[in-house]
Coordinates of C-alpha atoms and ligand atoms in Angstrom, one line a residue:
M1300 CA -12.9 31.3 2.3
I1301 CA -11.0 28.7 4.2
K1302 CA -7.7 27.1 3.3
A1303 CA -6.5 23.8 4.7
Q1304 CA -3.4 21.8 4.3
A1305 CA -2.7 18.0 4.5
Q1306 CA 0.2 15.8 3.7
P1307 CA 0.2 12.4 2.0
N1308 CA 0.8 9.4 4.1
I1309 CA 2.7 6.3 3.3
A1310 CA 1.2 2.9 4.4
L1311 CA 3.7 0.6 6.1
V1312 CA 1.0 -2.0 6.6
K1313 CA -1.0 -1.7 3.4
Y1314 CA -4.7 -1.3 2.8
W1315 CA -5.7 -3.3 -0.3
G1316 CA -9.2 -4.5 -0.8
K1317 CA -12.7 -3.2 0.1
R1318 CA -15.4 -4.9 2.1
H1319 CA -18.1 -2.7 0.5
R1320 CA -17.6 -0.9 -2.7
S1321 CA -20.6 1.4 -2.1
S1322 CA -19.5 2.7 1.3
N1323 CA -15.8 2.3 0.5
L1324 CA -15.3 0.3 3.7
P1325 CA -11.8 -1.3 3.7
A1326 CA -11.4 -5.0 4.0
V1327 CA -8.3 -4.6 6.3
G1328 CA -6.9 -2.2 8.7
S1329 CA -3.7 -0.3 7.9
L1330 CA -0.8 1.7 9.5
S1331 CA 1.0 4.6 8.0
V1332 CA 3.3 7.6 8.5
T1333 CA 2.3 11.1 7.5
L1334 CA 4.9 13.1 5.6
E1335 CA 5.9 16.7 6.0
S1336 CA 7.4 18.2 2.9
L1337 CA 4.8 17.0 0.3
W1338 CA 1.5 18.9 0.6
T1339 CA -2.0 19.6 -0.7
Q1340 CA -3.5 23.0 0.0
T1341 CA -7.2 23.3 -0.6
E1342 CA -9.3 26.5 -0.5
I1343 CA -13.1 26.3 -0.3
E1344 CA -15.9 28.8 -0.4
F1345 CA -19.6 27.9 -0.3
D1346 CA -21.6 30.3 -2.5
P1347 CA -25.4 30.5 -2.6
D1348 CA -25.1 31.9 -6.2
L1349 CA -23.1 29.0 -7.6
P1350 CA -25.2 26.6 -9.7
E1351 CA -22.7 23.7 -9.4
D1352 CA -19.6 22.8 -7.5
L1353 CA -16.5 24.0 -9.2
F1354 CA -13.1 22.2 -8.8
L1355 CA -9.8 23.5 -9.9
L1356 CA -6.6 21.3 -9.6
N1357 CA -3.4 23.3 -9.8
G1358 CA -5.4 26.1 -11.4
I1359 CA -7.1 24.0 -14.1
P1360 CA -10.7 22.9 -14.0
D1361 CA -10.8 19.1 -13.3
P1362 CA -14.2 17.7 -14.3
A1363 CA -13.0 14.1 -13.9
S1364 CA -12.3 14.6 -10.2
L1365 CA -15.4 16.9 -9.6
V1366 CA -17.8 14.0 -9.1
R1367 CA -15.7 12.5 -6.3
V1368 CA -15.2 15.9 -4.7
S1369 CA -18.9 16.7 -4.8
R1370 CA -19.7 13.2 -3.3
C1371 CA -17.3 13.8 -0.5
L1372 CA -18.9 17.2 0.2
D1373 CA -22.5 16.1 0.1
P1374 CA -22.7 14.4 3.6
I1375 CA -20.8 17.3 5.1
R1376 CA -23.3 19.8 3.6
Q1377 CA -26.2 17.5 4.8
R1378 CA -24.7 17.5 8.3
A1379 CA -24.6 21.4 8.2
S1380 CA -28.1 21.6 6.5
C1381 CA -26.3 23.6 3.7
T1382 CA -27.5 23.4 0.1
H1383 CA -24.9 25.8 -1.3
R1384 CA -22.5 24.7 -3.9
A1385 CA -18.7 25.3 -3.4
R1386 CA -15.8 26.7 -5.3
I1387 CA -12.8 24.5 -4.5
Q1388 CA -9.2 25.2 -5.5
T1389 CA -6.5 22.6 -4.8
H1390 CA -2.7 22.8 -5.2
N1391 CA -0.3 19.9 -4.9
N1392 CA 3.5 20.5 -4.6
F1393 CA 4.1 17.0 -6.0
P1394 CA 2.9 15.0 -9.0
T1395 CA -0.8 14.1 -8.9
S1396 CA -2.0 10.5 -9.5
A1397 CA 1.5 9.2 -9.7
G1398 CA 1.4 6.8 -6.7
L1399 CA 2.2 9.6 -4.2
A1400 CA -1.1 9.4 -2.3
S1401 CA -2.5 12.7 -3.6
S1402 CA -6.0 11.4 -3.0
A1403 CA -5.2 10.9 0.7
S1404 CA -3.8 14.4 1.3
G1405 CA -6.5 15.8 -1.1
F1406 CA -9.5 14.4 0.7
A1407 CA -8.0 15.0 4.2
A1408 CA -7.5 18.7 3.2
L1409 CA -11.0 18.9 1.6
V1410 CA -12.8 17.5 4.7
T1411 CA -10.8 19.8 7.0
A1412 CA -11.5 22.9 4.9
A1413 CA -15.2 22.1 4.3
T1414 CA -16.1 21.3 7.9
T1415 CA -14.4 24.6 9.0
A1416 CA -16.0 26.7 6.3
L1417 CA -19.4 25.4 7.3
G1418 CA -18.7 26.1 11.0
L1419 CA -19.3 22.5 12.0
K1420 CA -18.2 21.2 15.4
V1421 CA -17.4 17.6 14.4
T1422 CA -15.7 14.7 16.0
A1423 CA -12.5 13.2 14.6
E1424 CA -14.6 10.1 13.9
E1425 CA -17.0 12.0 11.7
K1426 CA -14.1 13.6 9.8
S1427 CA -12.5 10.2 9.4
E1428 CA -15.7 8.7 8.0
W1429 CA -16.2 11.5 5.5
A1430 CA -12.6 11.2 4.3
R1431 CA -12.8 7.4 4.2
G1432 CA -15.9 7.5 2.1
A1433 CA -13.9 9.3 -0.6
S1434 CA -10.6 7.4 -0.3
G1435 CA -9.6 4.6 2.0
S1436 CA -6.2 6.0 2.8
A1437 CA -7.4 9.6 3.3
P1438 CA -8.4 9.4 7.0
R1439 CA -4.8 8.6 7.9
S1440 CA -3.7 12.0 6.7
L1441 CA -6.0 13.7 9.2
Y1442 CA -3.4 12.8 11.9
G1443 CA 0.4 13.4 11.9
G1444 CA 3.2 10.9 12.7
F1445 CA 2.3 7.2 13.0
V1446 CA -1.4 6.5 12.4
E1447 CA -3.5 3.3 12.3
L1448 CA -6.9 2.9 10.7
R1449 CA -8.3 0.1 12.8
L1450 CA -11.1 -2.3 11.8
H1451 CA -13.6 -3.5 14.3
E1452 CA -16.4 -6.0 14.0
T1453 CA -18.5 -4.5 16.7
P1454 CA -20.9 -2.7 17.1
A1455 CA -21.2 -2.9 13.3
P1456 CA -19.1 -5.2 11.1
G1457 CA -16.3 -3.3 9.4
R1458 CA -16.4 -0.2 11.6
T1459 CA -13.2 1.8 11.3
E1460 CA -11.4 3.7 14.0
L1461 CA -8.7 6.2 13.3
V1462 CA -6.0 5.9 16.0
P1463 CA -3.0 8.4 16.3
L1464 CA -0.3 6.0 17.5
A1465 CA 2.6 8.4 18.0
P1466 CA 3.6 12.0 17.0
P1467 CA 6.5 12.6 14.6
D1468 CA 9.0 13.3 17.5
H1469 CA 8.3 9.9 19.1
W1470 CA 10.6 8.5 16.3
P1471 CA 11.6 11.0 13.7
L1472 CA 12.1 8.7 10.8
E1473 CA 12.7 10.2 7.4
V1474 CA 11.5 9.2 3.9
V1475 CA 13.2 9.3 0.5
V1476 CA 10.8 9.2 -2.4
A1477 CA 12.3 8.0 -5.7
I1478 CA 10.2 9.0 -8.7
T1479 CA 10.7 6.4 -11.5
S1480 CA 7.9 7.5 -13.8
L1481 CA 5.5 10.4 -14.2
S1482 CA 2.9 8.5 -16.1
A1483 CA -0.5 7.9 -14.6
K1484 CA -0.9 4.3 -13.4
P1485 CA -2.5 1.9 -15.9
V1486 CA -5.1 0.6 -13.4
G1487 CA -6.3 2.8 -10.6
S1488 CA -6.3 1.7 -7.0
T1489 CA -10.0 1.1 -6.7
A1490 CA -10.2 -1.0 -9.9
G1491 CA -7.0 -2.8 -8.9
M1492 CA -8.4 -3.7 -5.5
D1493 CA -11.6 -5.0 -7.0
R1494 CA -9.8 -7.2 -9.5
T1495 CA -7.5 -8.5 -6.8
A1496 CA -10.5 -9.3 -4.4
E1497 CA -12.3 -11.1 -7.2
T1498 CA -9.5 -13.1 -8.8
S1499 CA -6.4 -13.3 -6.7
P1500 CA -6.0 -16.8 -5.2
F1501 CA -4.1 -15.3 -2.2
Y1502 CA -6.8 -12.7 -1.2
D1503 CA -8.4 -14.6 1.6
R1504 CA -5.1 -15.3 3.3
W1505 CA -4.2 -11.6 3.0
I1506 CA -7.3 -10.7 4.9
E1507 CA -6.6 -13.3 7.6
A1508 CA -3.0 -12.3 8.2
Q1509 CA -3.5 -8.5 8.4
P1510 CA -4.2 -8.3 12.2
A1511 CA -0.9 -10.1 12.9
D1512 CA 1.0 -7.7 10.7
L1513 CA -0.7 -4.7 12.3
D1514 CA 0.2 -6.0 15.8
E1515 CA 3.8 -6.4 14.7
A1516 CA 4.1 -2.9 13.2
R1517 CA 2.3 -1.3 16.2
S1518 CA 4.7 -2.8 18.7
A1519 CA 7.7 -2.0 16.5
V1520 CA 6.6 1.7 16.5
Q1521 CA 6.0 1.7 20.2
A1522 CA 9.5 0.2 20.9
R1523 CA 11.2 2.1 18.1
D1524 CA 12.5 -1.2 16.8
F1525 CA 13.7 -0.4 13.3
E1526 CA 14.6 -3.9 12.2
K1527 CA 11.2 -5.2 13.3
L1528 CA 9.4 -2.4 11.5
A1529 CA 11.6 -2.9 8.4
L1530 CA 10.7 -6.6 8.2
V1531 CA 7.0 -6.3 8.6
S1532 CA 6.7 -3.2 6.3
E1533 CA 8.6 -4.9 3.4
H1534 CA 6.6 -8.0 4.0
S1535 CA 3.3 -6.1 3.8
C1536 CA 4.4 -4.3 0.7
L1537 CA 5.7 -7.4 -1.2
K1538 CA 2.6 -9.4 -0.1
M1539 CA 0.2 -6.7 -1.4
H1540 CA 2.1 -6.6 -4.8
G1541 CA 2.2 -10.5 -4.8
L1542 CA -1.6 -10.6 -4.5
A1543 CA -2.0 -8.0 -7.2
L1544 CA 0.5 -9.8 -9.5
A1545 CA -1.6 -13.0 -9.0
A1546 CA -4.9 -11.3 -10.1
K1547 CA -6.4 -12.1 -13.5
P1548 CA -5.0 -10.4 -15.5
G1549 CA -2.1 -9.6 -13.2
L1550 CA -1.5 -6.1 -12.0
I1551 CA 2.1 -4.9 -12.5
Y1552 CA 2.6 -1.5 -10.8
W1553 CA 6.4 -1.6 -10.9
N1554 CA 8.9 -0.9 -13.7
G1555 CA 12.5 -2.0 -14.0
T1556 CA 13.8 0.9 -12.0
T1557 CA 11.4 0.1 -9.1
V1558 CA 13.0 -3.3 -8.8
T1559 CA 16.5 -1.9 -9.0
C1560 CA 15.7 0.5 -6.1
L1561 CA 14.4 -2.4 -4.0
T1562 CA 17.6 -4.4 -4.4
V1563 CA 19.7 -1.3 -3.7
I1564 CA 17.8 -0.6 -0.5
R1565 CA 18.2 -4.2 0.6
D1566 CA 21.9 -4.0 -0.1
L1567 CA 22.2 -0.8 2.0
R1568 CA 20.4 -2.4 4.9
A1569 CA 22.7 -5.5 4.7
R1570 CA 25.6 -3.1 5.0
G1571 CA 24.2 -1.7 8.2
I1572 CA 22.4 1.4 6.9
P1573 CA 19.0 1.7 8.6
V1574 CA 16.6 1.9 5.6
F1575 CA 13.7 -0.2 4.3
F1576 CA 11.4 0.2 1.3
T1577 CA 7.8 0.4 0.5
V1578 CA 5.9 0.7 -2.8
D1579 CA 2.2 1.7 -3.3
A1580 CA 0.0 1.2 -6.4
G1581 CA 2.5 2.7 -8.7
P1582 CA 6.2 2.6 -9.6
Q1583 CA 7.6 5.1 -7.1
V1584 CA 9.8 3.8 -4.3
K1585 CA 9.7 5.1 -0.7
A1586 CA 12.8 4.5 1.4
I1587 CA 12.2 4.9 5.1
C1588 CA 15.3 5.7 7.1
E1589 CA 16.4 6.2 10.7
P1590 CA 17.3 9.9 11.3
G1591 CA 20.9 10.4 10.2
A1592 CA 20.8 8.0 7.3
I1593 CA 18.8 10.1 4.9
R1594 CA 21.6 12.0 3.1
Q1595 CA 23.4 8.8 2.3
V1596 CA 20.3 7.0 1.2
A1597 CA 19.1 10.0 -1.0
G1598 CA 22.6 10.2 -2.5
V1599 CA 22.6 6.5 -3.5
M1600 CA 19.0 6.7 -4.8
R1601 CA 19.8 9.7 -7.0
Q1602 CA 22.6 7.7 -8.8
I1603 CA 20.2 4.8 -9.8
P1604 CA 19.7 4.9 -13.6
G1605 CA 16.0 5.6 -14.3
V1606 CA 15.4 7.5 -11.1
L1607 CA 14.0 10.8 -12.4
E1608 CA 13.8 12.7 -9.1
V1609 CA 14.4 12.2 -5.5
M1610 CA 12.4 14.0 -2.8
T1611 CA 13.0 13.8 1.0
S1612 CA 10.7 14.3 3.9
R1613 CA 10.5 14.1 7.6
L1614 CA 7.4 12.9 9.3
G1615 CA 4.8 15.7 9.5
P1616 CA 1.6 16.9 11.2
G1617 CA -2.0 16.1 10.4
A1618 CA -4.4 18.1 8.3
R1619 CA -5.1 21.6 9.6
V1620 CA -6.6 24.9 8.6
I1621 CA -3.9 27.3 7.5
S1622 CA -5.8 30.5 6.8
G1623 CA -9.3 31.9 7.2
A1624 CA -10.0 30.5 10.7
Q1625 CA -8.3 29.3 13.8
A1626 CA -8.2 25.6 14.2
P1627 CA -6.0 23.3 16.2
L1628 CA -3.7 20.6 14.8
M1629 CA -5.4 17.2 14.8
F1630 CA -2.5 15.6 16.6
P1631 CA -2.9 15.9 20.3
S1632 CA 0.8 16.6 21.3
Ligands
2P0_167 C1 -2.5 2.3 1.2 N1 -3.0 2.2 -1.2 O1 -2.7 1.7 2.3 C2 -2.7 1.5 -0.1 C3 -1.5 0.7 -0.5 C4 -2.2 2.0 -2.3 C5 -1.4 0.8 -1.9 O2 -4.8 3.2 -0.3 O3 -10.1 3.2 -3.7 O4 -6.7 6.1 -3.1 O5 -9.8 5.6 -3.0 O6 -10.0 3.8 -1.3 O7 -6.8 5.1 -0.8 C6 -4.4 3.8 -2.5 O8 -5.7 3.8 -2.7 O9 -8.0 4.0 -2.7 C7 -4.1 3.1 -1.3 P1 -9.6 4.2 -2.7 P2 -6.8 4.9 -2.3 O10 -2.1 3.4 1.2

């Protein structure tokens, strides 16, 4: 029995759109920060007597997710020449499927636990590929701090490379997560991306402009330039939602409270408080702050009518095994 832990990551330059649906290849690169205080813990045990994989989420069998979990495990089993089925138990300390990147932390934890349980000596690239096959944002949770999932056209078109840009202590930004709804999103990310790619008139321009946004964000992280990172991150977020809004029929992931949060965060920044926003495919708002601003930002967010809960986090480490075996952290510090 091996237990691994991974944390969700928040994309500052967003991934939205797939190049290949079958291989889950992203159409664009992306750049994210990995959180510390939200986590997924996954235990796995391969059992020769088990007829089928068994998946429990927060203690309850979850047949809807089982197919995706088994599909993620299959190439790992194949690599280990293992035919055994597995018993998998996953716990999240935050709401699942509520726009908080539970699939990212979930598949990063699963790949980390499974490869260790099967005694595989694998490269970071192999782990990244297995995680990406399950969820486009999951590889980024394999590393801590600032992470880029880069897209290359050679040697094969659409090859991805997972790049650890900087550890958390390079620039210890903090994140306030404002929960504005606990309902599952009306259209999941995969379906939303497909609809956007097929029908949004802005999609081609989104793909073309992504390398420039990534360059901008990467250099802002290297220089610890908060204003520069704020501008490119809010631009990427609003652009992604703009594309989705322009799909047919339009995808509206926000609610009224989401919009209020965005205007409040912009007002705070205009008053000199170092904070910017990002929003993923759901109504929750993430406010990224310079160290020192988090208490004030969290206090303001808590007062916004419609904000149900506020969570705070520092930047955290990558996926790692936490019991059952010795394994190093994936961030080379
Ligand atoms: C991201 N999102 O970069 C973007 C921004 C949401 C908005 O990746 O279809 O669960 O499994 O590859 O990774 C959320 O979608 O999608 C996501 P699939 P995923 O974080």
